[in-house]
CSV table of C-alpha atoms in Angstrom, one decimal:
chain,number,residue,atom,x,y,z
A,23,MET,CA,-9.2,10.6,11.9
A,24,GLU,CA,-5.7,11.8,12.5
A,25,ASN,CA,-3.3,12.1,9.5
A,26,VAL,CA,0.3,10.9,9.6
A,27,ILE,CA,2.8,11.6,6.9
A,28,PHE,CA,5.5,8.8,6.6
A,29,ILE,CA,8.6,9.8,4.6
A,30,SER,CA,10.2,7.0,2.6
A,31,PRO,CA,7.9,4.3,3.8
A,32,ASN,CA,9.4,1.7,1.4
A,33,PHE,CA,13.0,2.0,2.7
A,34,PRO,CA,14.3,0.4,4.8
A,35,THR,CA,12.2,-2.5,3.4
A,36,ASN,CA,10.8,-3.5,6.8
A,37,TYR,CA,9.4,0.0,7.6
A,38,TRP,CA,6.1,-0.7,5.9
A,39,GLN,CA,5.2,-2.4,9.2
A,40,PHE,CA,5.2,1.0,11.0
A,41,CYS,CA,2.6,2.1,8.4
A,42,ARG,CA,0.6,-1.0,8.9
A,43,GLU,CA,0.3,-0.6,12.6
A,44,LEU,CA,-0.6,3.1,12.3
A,45,ARG,CA,-3.3,2.1,9.8
A,46,ASN,CA,-4.5,-0.6,12.2
A,47,ASN,CA,-4.8,2.1,14.9
A,48,GLY,CA,-7.3,4.0,12.7
A,49,MET,CA,-4.9,6.7,11.4
A,50,ASN,CA,-4.7,8.0,7.8
A,51,VAL,CA,-1.2,7.1,6.7
A,52,LEU,CA,0.1,9.3,3.8
A,53,GLY,CA,3.3,8.2,2.2
A,54,ILE,CA,5.9,10.4,0.4
A,55,GLY,CA,8.7,8.6,-1.5
A,56,ASP,CA,10.7,8.4,-4.7
A,57,ALA,CA,9.8,4.9,-5.7
A,58,PRO,CA,7.0,4.4,-8.3
A,59,TYR,CA,3.7,3.3,-6.7
A,60,ASP,CA,3.6,0.1,-8.6
A,61,GLN,CA,7.0,-0.9,-7.2
A,62,LEU,CA,5.7,-0.6,-3.6
A,63,SER,CA,5.0,-3.9,-1.9
A,64,GLN,CA,1.4,-4.9,-1.6
A,65,GLN,CA,1.6,-4.8,2.2
A,66,LEU,CA,2.8,-1.2,2.0
A,67,ARG,CA,0.1,-0.2,-0.5
A,68,ASP,CA,-2.6,-1.7,1.8
A,69,SER,CA,-1.2,0.3,4.7
A,70,LEU,CA,-1.3,3.7,2.9
A,71,THR,CA,-4.3,5.9,2.4
A,72,GLU,CA,-2.4,7.8,-0.3
A,73,TYR,CA,1.1,7.9,-1.7
A,74,TYR,CA,2.8,11.0,-3.2
A,75,LYS,CA,5.8,10.2,-5.5
A,76,VAL,CA,8.6,12.7,-5.8
A,77,SER,CA,11.4,12.5,-8.3
A,78,SER,CA,14.0,12.7,-5.5
A,79,LEU,CA,13.7,12.8,-1.7
A,80,GLU,CA,16.8,15.0,-1.8
A,81,ASP,CA,14.7,17.7,-3.5
A,82,TYR,CA,13.3,19.7,-0.5
A,83,ASP,CA,11.0,21.8,-2.7
A,84,ALA,CA,9.5,18.6,-4.2
A,85,VAL,CA,8.9,17.0,-0.8
A,86,TYR,CA,7.5,20.3,0.5
A,87,ARG,CA,5.0,20.4,-2.3
A,88,GLY,CA,4.0,16.8,-1.5
A,89,VAL,CA,3.3,17.7,2.1
A,90,ALA,CA,1.3,20.8,1.1
A,91,PHE,CA,-0.7,18.7,-1.3
A,92,LEU,CA,-1.5,16.0,1.3
A,93,ILE,CA,-2.5,18.7,3.9
A,94,HIS,CA,-4.7,20.4,1.3
A,95,ARG,CA,-6.4,17.1,0.5
A,96,TYR,CA,-6.7,15.6,4.0
A,97,GLY,CA,-6.4,18.4,6.4
A,98,ARG,CA,-4.2,19.0,9.4
A,99,VAL,CA,-1.3,16.5,9.9
A,100,SER,CA,-0.6,15.5,13.5
A,101,TRP,CA,2.6,13.5,12.8
A,102,LEU,CA,5.4,13.6,10.2
A,103,GLU,CA,8.1,10.9,10.5
A,104,SER,CA,10.6,8.8,8.6
A,105,ASN,CA,12.3,7.0,11.6
A,106,ASN,CA,15.4,7.2,9.4
A,107,GLU,CA,18.7,8.9,10.5
A,108,TYR,CA,19.3,10.2,6.9
A,109,TRP,CA,16.1,12.2,6.9
A,110,LEU,CA,16.1,13.5,10.5
A,111,GLU,CA,17.1,17.0,9.5
A,112,ARG,CA,14.6,17.0,6.6
A,113,ASP,CA,11.8,15.8,8.9
A,114,ALA,CA,12.6,18.6,11.4
A,115,ARG,CA,12.5,21.2,8.6
A,116,LEU,CA,9.2,20.0,7.3
A,117,ARG,CA,7.7,19.9,10.8
A,118,THR,CA,8.9,23.5,11.4
A,119,ASP,CA,7.7,24.8,8.0
A,120,PHE,CA,4.2,23.2,8.4
A,121,HIS,CA,3.9,23.8,12.2
A,122,ILE,CA,3.7,20.1,13.0
A,123,THR,CA,4.7,20.1,16.7
A,124,SER,CA,4.8,16.4,17.5
A,125,GLY,CA,8.5,15.9,16.8
A,126,PHE,CA,11.9,17.6,16.7
A,127,GLN,CA,12.0,21.1,15.1
A,128,VAL,CA,14.9,22.8,13.2
A,129,GLU,CA,16.2,24.4,16.4
A,130,ASP,CA,16.6,20.9,18.0
A,131,ILE,CA,18.8,19.5,15.4
A,132,PRO,CA,22.3,20.7,16.6
A,133,ARG,CA,22.1,18.9,19.9
A,134,ILE,CA,20.8,15.6,18.5
A,135,LYS,CA,22.9,15.5,15.3
A,136,TYR,CA,26.3,17.1,16.0
A,137,LYS,CA,28.5,14.8,18.1
A,138,SER,CA,30.4,17.8,19.6
A,139,GLN,CA,27.2,19.3,20.9
A,140,MET,CA,26.0,16.0,22.4
A,141,LYS,CA,28.9,16.2,24.9
A,142,ALA,CA,27.2,18.9,27.1
A,143,TYR,CA,24.1,16.9,27.4
A,144,TYR,CA,26.0,13.8,28.5
A,145,LYS,CA,27.8,15.9,31.1
A,146,LYS,CA,24.4,17.2,32.3
A,147,ALA,CA,23.3,13.5,32.6
A,148,GLY,CA,26.4,12.6,34.6
A,149,ILE,CA,27.7,10.3,31.8
A,150,PRO,CA,31.5,10.4,31.0
A,151,ALA,CA,32.4,11.1,27.4
A,152,ALA,CA,35.6,11.0,25.3
A,153,ARG,CA,37.7,14.1,25.1
A,154,TYR,CA,37.4,15.8,21.7
A,155,HIS,CA,38.7,18.5,19.4
A,156,LEU,CA,37.1,20.1,16.3
A,157,VAL,CA,39.5,19.6,13.4
A,158,LYS,CA,41.0,22.8,12.0
A,159,GLU,CA,44.7,22.8,11.3
A,160,TYR,CA,47.6,20.3,11.8
A,161,LYS,CA,49.0,22.3,14.8
A,162,ASP,CA,45.8,22.2,16.8
A,163,CYS,CA,45.3,18.5,16.0
A,164,ALA,CA,48.9,17.7,17.0
A,165,ALA,CA,48.4,19.5,20.3
A,166,PHE,CA,45.2,17.4,21.0
A,167,VAL,CA,47.0,14.2,20.2
A,168,LYS,CA,49.9,15.2,22.5
A,169,LYS,CA,47.3,15.5,25.3
A,170,VAL,CA,45.3,12.2,24.7
A,171,GLY,CA,47.9,10.0,22.9
A,172,TRP,CA,47.5,7.8,19.8
A,173,PRO,CA,45.3,6.5,18.4
A,174,VAL,CA,42.6,9.0,17.8
A,175,VAL,CA,39.3,8.7,15.8
A,176,VAL,CA,38.2,11.3,13.3
A,177,LYS,CA,34.7,11.4,11.8
A,178,PRO,CA,32.2,14.0,10.5
A,179,ASP,CA,30.7,16.0,13.4
A,180,ASN,CA,27.3,15.5,11.8
A,181,GLY,CA,27.6,12.0,10.2
A,182,VAL,CA,25.5,8.9,9.6
A,183,GLY,CA,26.8,5.5,10.8
A,184,ALA,CA,30.5,4.8,10.4
A,185,SER,CA,30.8,6.6,7.1
A,186,ASP,CA,34.1,8.6,6.6
A,187,THR,CA,35.4,7.5,10.0
A,188,HIS,CA,39.1,7.0,10.5
A,189,LYS,CA,41.4,5.6,13.2
A,190,LEU,CA,44.7,7.5,13.1
A,191,ASP,CA,47.8,5.8,14.6
A,192,SER,CA,50.6,8.2,13.7
A,193,ASP,CA,51.6,11.7,12.6
A,194,GLU,CA,51.9,10.5,9.0
A,195,GLU,CA,48.3,9.2,9.0
A,196,LEU,CA,47.2,12.5,10.6
A,197,ARG,CA,48.9,14.5,7.9
A,198,ALA,CA,47.5,12.3,5.1
A,199,PHE,CA,43.9,12.6,6.6
A,200,LEU,CA,44.2,16.4,6.7
A,201,GLU,CA,45.4,16.6,3.2
A,202,GLY,CA,42.7,14.3,1.8
A,203,LYS,CA,39.7,15.2,3.9
A,204,ASN,CA,36.6,16.8,2.5
A,205,PRO,CA,37.0,20.5,3.0
A,206,ALA,CA,33.3,21.1,3.2
A,207,VAL,CA,32.7,18.7,6.1
A,208,PRO,CA,33.4,19.7,9.8
A,209,TYR,CA,35.2,16.8,11.5
A,210,ILE,CA,35.5,15.9,15.2
A,211,MET,CA,38.6,14.2,16.6
A,212,GLU,CA,38.2,12.1,19.7
A,213,GLU,CA,40.5,10.1,22.0
A,214,PHE,CA,40.3,6.4,21.2
A,215,VAL,CA,38.1,4.4,23.6
A,216,HIS,CA,38.9,0.7,24.2
A,217,ALA,CA,35.4,-0.7,24.5
A,218,GLU,CA,32.5,-2.6,23.0
A,219,VAL,CA,29.4,-0.8,22.0
A,220,ASN,CA,26.3,-1.3,24.1
A,221,SER,CA,23.0,0.4,23.1
A,222,TYR,CA,19.8,1.5,24.8
A,223,ASP,CA,16.9,1.0,22.4
A,224,ALA,CA,13.6,2.4,23.6
A,225,ILE,CA,10.3,3.8,22.7
A,226,ILE,CA,9.7,6.9,24.7
A,227,GLY,CA,6.2,8.2,25.5
A,228,PRO,CA,4.9,11.7,25.3
A,229,ASP,CA,5.7,12.2,29.0
A,230,GLY,CA,9.4,11.3,28.4
A,231,GLU,CA,9.0,8.0,30.2
A,232,PRO,CA,10.0,4.7,28.4
A,233,ILE,CA,7.2,2.5,27.2
A,234,PHE,CA,9.5,-0.3,26.0
A,235,GLU,CA,13.3,-0.8,26.6
A,236,THR,CA,15.9,-3.2,25.4
A,237,GLY,CA,19.5,-3.0,24.0
A,238,ASN,CA,22.1,-4.6,21.8
A,239,VAL,CA,25.8,-5.3,21.9
A,240,THR,CA,28.3,-4.8,19.1
A,241,PRO,CA,31.5,-6.6,20.1
A,242,TYR,CA,33.5,-5.2,17.2
A,243,SER,CA,33.9,-1.7,16.0
A,244,ILE,CA,31.5,-0.8,13.1
A,245,MET,CA,34.3,1.6,12.0
A,246,ASP,CA,36.7,-1.4,11.6
A,247,ILE,CA,34.0,-3.6,9.9
A,248,VAL,CA,33.4,-0.9,7.3
A,249,ASN,CA,37.0,0.1,6.8
A,250,ASP,CA,38.4,-3.5,6.8
A,251,GLU,CA,35.4,-5.0,4.9
A,252,ASP,CA,35.0,-7.5,7.6
A,253,ASN,CA,32.1,-9.7,8.8
A,254,SER,CA,29.5,-8.1,11.0
A,255,ILE,CA,28.0,-9.3,14.2
A,256,TYR,CA,25.7,-7.8,16.9
A,257,TYR,CA,23.0,-9.2,19.1
A,258,ILE,CA,19.9,-8.1,21.1
A,259,VAL,CA,20.5,-8.7,24.8
A,260,LYS,CA,18.3,-11.2,26.6
A,261,ASP,CA,18.0,-8.8,29.5
A,262,LEU,CA,19.0,-5.1,29.5
A,263,PRO,CA,21.8,-4.4,32.0
A,264,GLU,CA,20.8,-2.0,34.7
A,265,ASP,CA,23.7,0.3,34.1
A,266,THR,CA,22.8,0.6,30.4
A,267,ARG,CA,19.2,1.2,31.4
A,268,ALA,CA,20.2,3.9,33.9
A,269,ALA,CA,22.5,5.7,31.4
A,270,GLY,CA,19.8,5.5,28.7
A,271,ARG,CA,17.1,7.0,30.9
A,272,ALA,CA,19.4,9.7,32.1
A,273,ALA,CA,20.2,10.6,28.5
A,274,VAL,CA,16.5,10.7,27.6
A,275,LYS,CA,15.9,13.2,30.3
A,276,SER,CA,19.0,15.3,29.4
A,277,PHE,CA,18.2,15.5,25.7
A,278,GLY,CA,14.5,16.1,26.3
A,279,VAL,CA,13.3,13.2,24.4
A,280,LYS,CA,9.5,12.6,24.0
A,281,SER,CA,7.4,10.5,21.7
A,282,ARG,CA,10.3,8.8,19.9
A,283,PHE,CA,11.9,5.5,19.1
A,284,VAL,CA,15.5,6.0,20.0
A,285,HIS,CA,18.9,4.2,19.7
A,286,PHE,CA,21.5,5.5,22.1
A,287,GLU,CA,25.0,4.1,21.8
A,288,PHE,CA,27.4,3.7,24.8
A,289,PHE,CA,30.9,2.4,25.2
A,290,ARG,CA,31.4,-0.3,27.8
A,291,LEU,CA,35.1,-0.1,28.6
A,292,THR,CA,37.2,-3.2,28.1
A,293,ARG,CA,40.1,-1.8,30.1
A,294,ASP,CA,40.7,1.0,32.6
A,295,GLN,CA,41.0,4.3,30.8
A,296,GLU,CA,42.2,7.5,32.5
A,297,GLY,CA,39.6,10.2,32.5
A,298,LEU,CA,36.8,7.8,31.5
A,299,GLY,CA,36.6,5.1,34.1
A,300,LYS,CA,37.3,1.5,35.0
A,301,ALA,CA,36.8,-1.6,32.8
A,302,GLY,CA,33.1,-2.5,32.5
A,303,GLN,CA,31.9,1.1,33.0
A,304,VAL,CA,29.4,2.7,30.6
A,305,VAL,CA,30.7,5.8,28.7
A,306,ALA,CA,28.8,8.0,26.2
A,307,LEU,CA,29.2,7.4,22.5
A,308,GLU,CA,26.3,9.1,20.6
A,309,VAL,CA,22.5,9.4,20.5
A,310,ASN,CA,20.4,8.4,17.5
A,311,MET,CA,16.9,9.7,17.6
A,312,ARG,CA,15.5,6.9,15.5
A,313,PRO,CA,15.3,3.1,15.7
A,314,CYS,CA,18.5,1.1,15.3
A,315,GLY,CA,19.1,0.5,11.6
A,316,GLY,CA,18.5,-2.4,9.3
A,317,PHE,CA,16.5,-5.3,10.6
A,318,THR,CA,17.0,-4.5,14.3
A,319,PRO,CA,13.3,-3.8,15.0
A,320,ASP,CA,12.5,-7.3,13.8
A,321,MET,CA,15.3,-8.7,15.9
A,322,ILE,CA,14.0,-7.0,19.0
A,323,ASN,CA,10.6,-8.6,18.2
A,324,PHE,CA,12.2,-12.0,18.0
A,325,ALA,CA,14.2,-11.5,21.2
A,326,HIS,CA,11.3,-10.4,23.3
A,327,SER,CA,8.3,-12.0,21.6
A,328,THR,CA,6.6,-8.7,21.0
A,329,ASN,CA,6.0,-6.1,18.2
A,330,VAL,CA,7.8,-2.8,18.4
A,331,TYR,CA,6.2,-1.6,15.2
A,332,LYS,CA,2.9,-1.7,17.1
A,333,ILE,CA,4.3,-0.3,20.3
A,334,TRP,CA,5.6,2.7,18.4
A,335,ALA,CA,2.3,3.1,16.5
A,336,ASP,CA,0.4,2.8,19.8
A,337,MET,CA,2.6,5.6,21.2
A,338,VAL,CA,1.7,7.8,18.3
A,339,ALA,CA,-2.0,7.1,18.4
A,340,PHE,CA,-2.6,6.7,22.1
A,341,GLY,CA,0.5,7.8,24.0
A,342,GLN,CA,0.9,4.4,25.5
A,343,SER,CA,0.8,0.7,24.5
A,344,ARG,CA,-0.6,-2.5,26.0
A,345,MET,CA,1.3,-4.7,23.6
A,346,PRO,CA,2.6,-7.7,25.6
A,347,VAL,CA,6.3,-8.6,25.9
A,348,GLY,CA,6.8,-12.3,26.1
A,349,GLU,CA,9.7,-14.7,26.7
A,350,HIS,CA,13.2,-13.2,26.4
A,351,CYS,CA,16.1,-14.6,24.6
A,352,PHE,CA,19.2,-13.5,22.7
A,353,CYS,CA,18.8,-12.6,19.0
A,354,ALA,CA,22.0,-12.8,17.1
A,355,TYR,CA,22.9,-11.2,13.8
A,356,ALA,CA,25.7,-12.5,11.7
A,357,GLY,CA,26.6,-10.8,8.4
A,358,ARG,CA,29.0,-12.7,6.1
A,359,ARG,CA,31.2,-10.8,3.7
A,360,ASP,CA,31.3,-12.2,0.2
A,361,GLY,CA,34.5,-13.8,-1.0
A,362,LYS,CA,35.7,-15.2,2.3
A,363,PRO,CA,36.6,-18.9,2.6
A,364,PHE,CA,34.1,-19.9,5.3
A,365,ARG,CA,34.3,-23.4,6.8
A,366,TYR,CA,30.6,-24.1,6.5
A,367,SER,CA,28.6,-23.4,3.4
A,368,HIS,CA,25.4,-21.4,3.4
A,369,ASP,CA,23.3,-24.6,3.1
A,370,GLU,CA,25.2,-26.2,6.0
A,371,ILE,CA,24.5,-23.2,8.3
A,372,VAL,CA,20.8,-23.2,7.4
A,373,GLU,CA,20.5,-26.9,8.0
A,374,ARG,CA,22.4,-26.8,11.3
A,375,TYR,CA,20.5,-23.8,12.8
A,376,GLY,CA,17.2,-24.1,11.0
A,377,SER,CA,15.1,-24.3,14.1
A,378,HIS,CA,16.8,-21.2,15.5
A,379,MET,CA,16.7,-19.1,12.3
A,380,ARG,CA,14.3,-16.2,12.0
A,381,MET,CA,15.7,-14.4,8.9
A,382,VAL,CA,18.1,-15.4,6.2
A,383,ASP,CA,18.6,-12.9,3.4
A,384,ARG,CA,20.9,-10.9,1.2
A,385,ILE,CA,21.7,-7.4,2.4
A,386,PRO,CA,21.0,-4.4,0.1
A,387,ASP,CA,24.3,-2.9,-1.2
A,388,VAL,CA,23.6,0.4,0.4
A,389,LEU,CA,23.7,-1.3,3.9
A,390,ALA,CA,26.3,-4.0,3.1
A,391,GLY,CA,29.3,-1.9,4.2
A,392,ALA,CA,28.3,-2.1,7.9
A,393,MET,CA,26.2,-5.3,7.8
A,394,GLY,CA,27.9,-7.7,5.4
A,395,ASN,CA,26.4,-9.3,2.3
A,396,GLN,CA,24.7,-12.4,3.5
A,397,MET,CA,22.8,-12.2,6.9
A,398,TYR,CA,21.6,-14.8,9.3
A,399,VAL,CA,19.4,-13.9,12.3
A,400,ALA,CA,18.8,-16.5,14.9
A,401,VAL,CA,17.5,-16.8,18.5
A,402,PHE,CA,19.1,-18.6,21.4
A,403,PRO,CA,18.1,-19.0,25.1
A,404,THR,CA,21.7,-19.0,26.3
A,405,ARG,CA,24.9,-17.0,25.6
A,406,GLU,CA,26.8,-20.3,25.1
A,407,GLU,CA,24.5,-21.4,22.2
A,408,MET,CA,24.8,-18.0,20.6
A,409,ASP,CA,28.6,-18.0,20.8
A,410,ARG,CA,28.7,-21.4,19.1
A,411,PHE,CA,26.4,-20.1,16.3
A,412,TYR,CA,28.8,-17.2,15.7
A,413,ARG,CA,31.8,-19.5,15.6
A,414,ASP,CA,30.1,-21.8,13.0
A,415,VAL,CA,28.8,-19.0,10.8
A,416,LEU,CA,32.1,-16.9,10.7
A,417,GLU,CA,34.9,-19.5,11.0
A,418,GLU,CA,37.1,-19.7,8.0
A,419,ARG,CA,39.0,-22.6,6.6
């Protein structure tokens, strides 16, 4: 029986389903986390062969000792995974230290985590990318701005989500950013791209070929949602556009992706932009070597009448999956921000769209910055019905 170590199986809260499907495929699922065992859900406990608690997942030595203990107790580990952006580097270090070869190693991290290093792989794939500059001093930044024009976007070169991301519109804002930035963090500055975000979400097999593909659309900037404390919306597409599919597959080949659930983000230009392309064209944004965050895996299941947790676990166990994909529809996420004067109350929204609703819940504070405080997930056969849902959920008095 193969052994799989799953890091932080209790967070995000829906990730216990990866463990369940691994267990259903006959694998020993060994969890390492910082939550007490008695605080794990019963579903997760039933999915784990053993759970090793550490005082903090930030403590590498403690997690290392956990992996060593589990290997001593159960033997060789064939997979170690968290499927979580925050732990990608930690996962790679553990794999390298314990000679677990089924995933990214320490040497792979720069090209998959540093936004500046991703550019060369996009170029290799034939996908245009925004011009950039690694932030050093004011003089260099000002020269870059003179070349590309205002506004520019500045963010950590190795960052998670939209955290510490800034849109700068003037020389005054640039000087203020340089004065207040974290001196220990390397930042990348990029030309501003007028676009919506389209993603390629796929489970890639051991041969580098996709086993399952879909995508989502974020009409508004996550950066603006976080910085402006605005509502959040995105949706799973009913059918993946062919240009997104082509760009996603080209990026998979260029980055050398095998045996992973991935979330690649692309810009779809909303206007012609010199050096990048015409309105409607797909342009590179960044690669994320893990599933799209939050409840997106569940939304994918709702949109395509399938089970991506099982497809991923089948890929791990068998290198392929026969999990059927059923009827396609749009799956919409709407995240309301607390304190806004919405036209319709929570109860009115639930009553109006009850037959379409698949999830209604409060968002954990750690995710609320990008996803809002109160979320609604609903499915619709047409774009028109989905647009009406968004108007009703987010319209203010």
